Short mmCIF file of C-alpha atoms in Angstrom, two decimals:
data_model
loop_
_atom_site.label_atom_id
_atom_site.label_comp_id
_atom_site.label_asym_id
_atom_site.label_seq_id
_atom_site.Cartn_x
_atom_site.Cartn_y
_atom_site.Cartn_z
CA MET A 1 19.33 -2.76 -18.64
CA GLU A 2 20.11 0.94 -18.50
CA ILE A 3 17.81 3.33 -16.65
CA ARG A 4 17.96 6.82 -18.15
CA THR A 5 16.53 10.06 -16.84
CA GLY A 6 13.98 11.62 -19.16
CA GLY A 7 12.98 10.45 -22.59
CA LEU A 8 9.49 11.94 -22.69
CA ASP A 9 10.07 13.12 -26.28
CA HIS A 10 11.17 9.68 -27.54
CA PRO A 11 8.47 8.12 -29.77
CA GLU A 12 8.72 4.72 -28.03
CA VAL A 13 8.26 6.34 -24.62
CA VAL A 14 5.29 8.36 -25.86
CA ALA A 15 3.71 5.18 -27.28
CA LEU A 16 4.29 3.24 -24.02
CA LEU A 17 2.72 6.03 -21.97
CA GLN A 18 -0.26 6.17 -24.34
CA GLU A 19 -0.64 2.40 -23.93
CA HIS A 20 -0.48 2.92 -20.14
CA LEU A 21 -3.27 5.52 -20.21
CA GLN A 22 -5.40 3.35 -22.53
CA SER A 23 -4.95 0.37 -20.22
CA MET A 24 -5.99 2.47 -17.22
CA ALA A 25 -9.09 3.59 -19.15
CA GLN A 26 -10.01 -0.05 -19.84
CA LEU A 27 -9.58 -1.11 -16.21
CA SER A 28 -10.85 1.91 -14.28
CA PRO A 29 -13.73 4.38 -14.53
CA PRO A 30 -12.61 7.88 -15.62
CA GLU A 31 -12.96 9.40 -12.14
CA SER A 32 -10.59 6.76 -10.74
CA ILE A 33 -7.74 7.24 -13.23
CA HIS A 34 -4.83 9.04 -11.62
CA ALA A 35 -2.12 8.29 -14.19
CA LEU A 36 -0.19 11.34 -15.39
CA ASP A 37 -0.20 12.31 -19.06
CA LEU A 38 2.91 13.71 -20.79
CA ASP A 39 2.28 17.24 -19.49
CA GLY A 40 1.84 15.90 -15.97
CA LEU A 41 5.12 13.98 -16.22
CA ARG A 42 6.89 17.16 -17.35
CA GLN A 43 6.00 19.04 -14.15
CA SER A 44 8.99 20.28 -12.16
CA GLN A 45 8.18 18.10 -9.14
CA VAL A 46 8.24 14.91 -11.28
CA THR A 47 11.35 12.98 -12.35
CA PHE A 48 10.79 10.46 -15.13
CA TRP A 49 12.99 7.50 -16.04
CA SER A 50 12.93 5.05 -18.92
CA ALA A 51 14.57 1.61 -18.94
CA TRP A 52 16.37 0.43 -22.08
CA ASP A 53 18.06 -2.65 -23.49
CA GLU A 54 20.39 -1.05 -26.01
CA GLU A 55 17.89 0.99 -28.03
CA GLU A 56 14.78 -0.99 -27.10
CA LEU A 57 12.45 0.49 -24.50
CA MET A 58 11.70 -1.92 -21.66
CA GLY A 59 9.67 0.23 -19.27
CA CYS A 60 9.33 3.44 -17.34
CA GLY A 61 8.57 4.96 -13.96
CA ALA A 62 8.46 8.32 -12.23
CA LEU A 63 8.86 9.92 -8.82
CA LYS A 64 6.74 12.90 -7.82
CA GLN A 65 7.80 15.03 -4.88
CA LEU A 66 4.79 15.65 -2.64
CA ASP A 67 6.79 17.58 -0.04
CA ALA A 68 10.37 17.62 1.28
CA ALA A 69 9.95 14.25 3.01
CA HIS A 70 7.33 12.42 0.91
CA GLY A 71 7.41 11.12 -2.66
CA GLU A 72 4.91 9.29 -4.84
CA ILE A 73 5.59 6.60 -7.42
CA LYS A 74 3.90 7.35 -10.75
CA SER A 75 3.68 5.86 -14.26
CA MET A 76 5.21 2.45 -13.60
CA ARG A 77 4.84 0.51 -16.85
CA THR A 78 6.67 -2.38 -18.48
CA ALA A 79 6.55 -2.88 -22.24
CA SER A 80 4.51 -6.02 -23.02
CA ARG A 81 7.40 -7.93 -24.60
CA HIS A 82 9.56 -7.34 -21.51
CA ARG A 83 7.12 -8.43 -18.81
CA ARG A 84 8.41 -10.92 -16.24
CA LYS A 85 12.03 -9.96 -16.89
CA GLY A 86 12.49 -7.88 -13.73
CA VAL A 87 12.02 -4.50 -15.41
CA ALA A 88 9.48 -3.21 -12.88
CA ALA A 89 11.57 -4.48 -9.95
CA ALA A 90 14.68 -2.74 -11.32
CA MET A 91 12.75 0.50 -11.84
CA LEU A 92 11.28 0.28 -8.35
CA GLU A 93 14.76 -0.27 -6.86
CA HIS A 94 15.97 2.77 -8.79
CA ILE A 95 13.11 4.93 -7.52
CA LEU A 96 13.62 3.74 -3.93
CA ALA A 97 17.34 4.57 -4.16
CA GLU A 98 16.55 8.04 -5.49
CA ALA A 99 14.00 8.61 -2.72
CA GLY A 100 16.75 7.70 -0.25
CA ARG A 101 19.22 10.12 -1.88
CA ARG A 102 16.59 12.85 -1.63
CA GLN A 103 16.20 11.96 2.04
CA TYR A 104 12.49 11.33 1.76
CA HIS A 105 11.03 9.68 4.84
CA ARG A 106 8.09 8.10 3.02
CA LEU A 107 7.24 6.83 -0.44
CA SER A 108 3.59 6.20 -1.39
CA LEU A 109 1.57 5.15 -4.41
CA GLU A 110 -1.94 4.68 -5.74
CA THR A 111 -2.89 1.70 -7.88
CA GLY A 112 -6.10 0.01 -8.89
CA SER A 113 -8.13 -2.33 -6.70
CA MET A 114 -9.27 -4.51 -9.60
CA GLN A 115 -7.82 -7.90 -10.57
CA GLY A 116 -5.87 -6.34 -13.45
CA PHE A 117 -3.67 -4.61 -10.86
CA ASP A 118 -2.87 -7.76 -8.81
CA ALA A 119 0.67 -8.11 -10.17
CA ALA A 120 1.45 -4.47 -9.36
CA ARG A 121 0.16 -4.78 -5.80
CA GLN A 122 2.17 -7.97 -5.30
CA LEU A 123 5.34 -6.28 -6.57
CA TYR A 124 4.88 -3.34 -4.22
CA ALA A 125 4.20 -5.66 -1.28
CA ARG A 126 7.44 -7.56 -2.02
CA PHE A 127 9.26 -4.24 -1.72
CA GLY A 128 7.79 -3.52 1.71
CA PHE A 129 4.84 -1.34 0.76
CA GLU A 130 1.84 -1.69 3.03
CA PHE A 131 -1.77 -0.68 2.55
CA CYS A 132 -2.69 2.75 3.88
CA GLY A 133 -5.38 5.38 3.52
CA PRO A 134 -5.49 8.10 0.89
CA PHE A 135 -2.58 10.56 0.92
CA ALA A 136 -1.87 13.93 -0.69
CA ASP A 137 -4.97 14.99 -2.70
CA TYR A 138 -6.47 11.51 -3.02
CA THR A 139 -9.81 10.59 -1.47
CA ASP A 140 -11.35 7.23 -0.60
CA ASP A 141 -12.23 5.39 -3.80
CA PRO A 142 -13.32 1.74 -4.08
CA ASN A 143 -11.32 1.52 -7.33
CA SER A 144 -8.06 2.66 -5.71
CA VAL A 145 -5.59 1.02 -3.36
CA PHE A 146 -3.08 3.17 -1.50
CA MET A 147 0.26 1.83 -0.33
CA THR A 148 3.22 3.34 1.51
CA ARG A 149 6.56 2.52 3.07
CA ALA A 150 9.31 4.24 5.00
CA VAL A 151 12.47 5.13 3.06
CA PRO A 152 15.85 4.51 4.64
CA THR A 153 17.89 7.66 4.00
CA ARG A 154 21.31 7.47 2.40
CA PRO A 155 24.24 9.86 2.44
#
């Protein structure tokens, strides 16, 4: 698996992100969807990565800088045919390493509270994320779960 920076113009990436947004719309009410669209992922404070096996897209993820010491995980998605192959774990490791290189102190995320998000919450918990209250511009929402963890800095 190769994790590449960018790729937002690649048709397979666009299709995976559209699938991601459609899935969020099926699982969450509109006011509780916080997934970024393509324009949101192109913002200067967001770094986007895509994971590939040769020329086949396996998944994606992004890191949004909230401030100099705090980042947020965004747009984690694994292509259906590559689920349960460690794609999300590899992407999460990559994002954690980048957060360390940037010398962030904290990495946080928002995900859904519904059953459809169980696997995501379990993955984040395995990586040391703990439940927390809303952060950044989020507010309490029964359809959202907020998680955070400290980031060990690296040289």
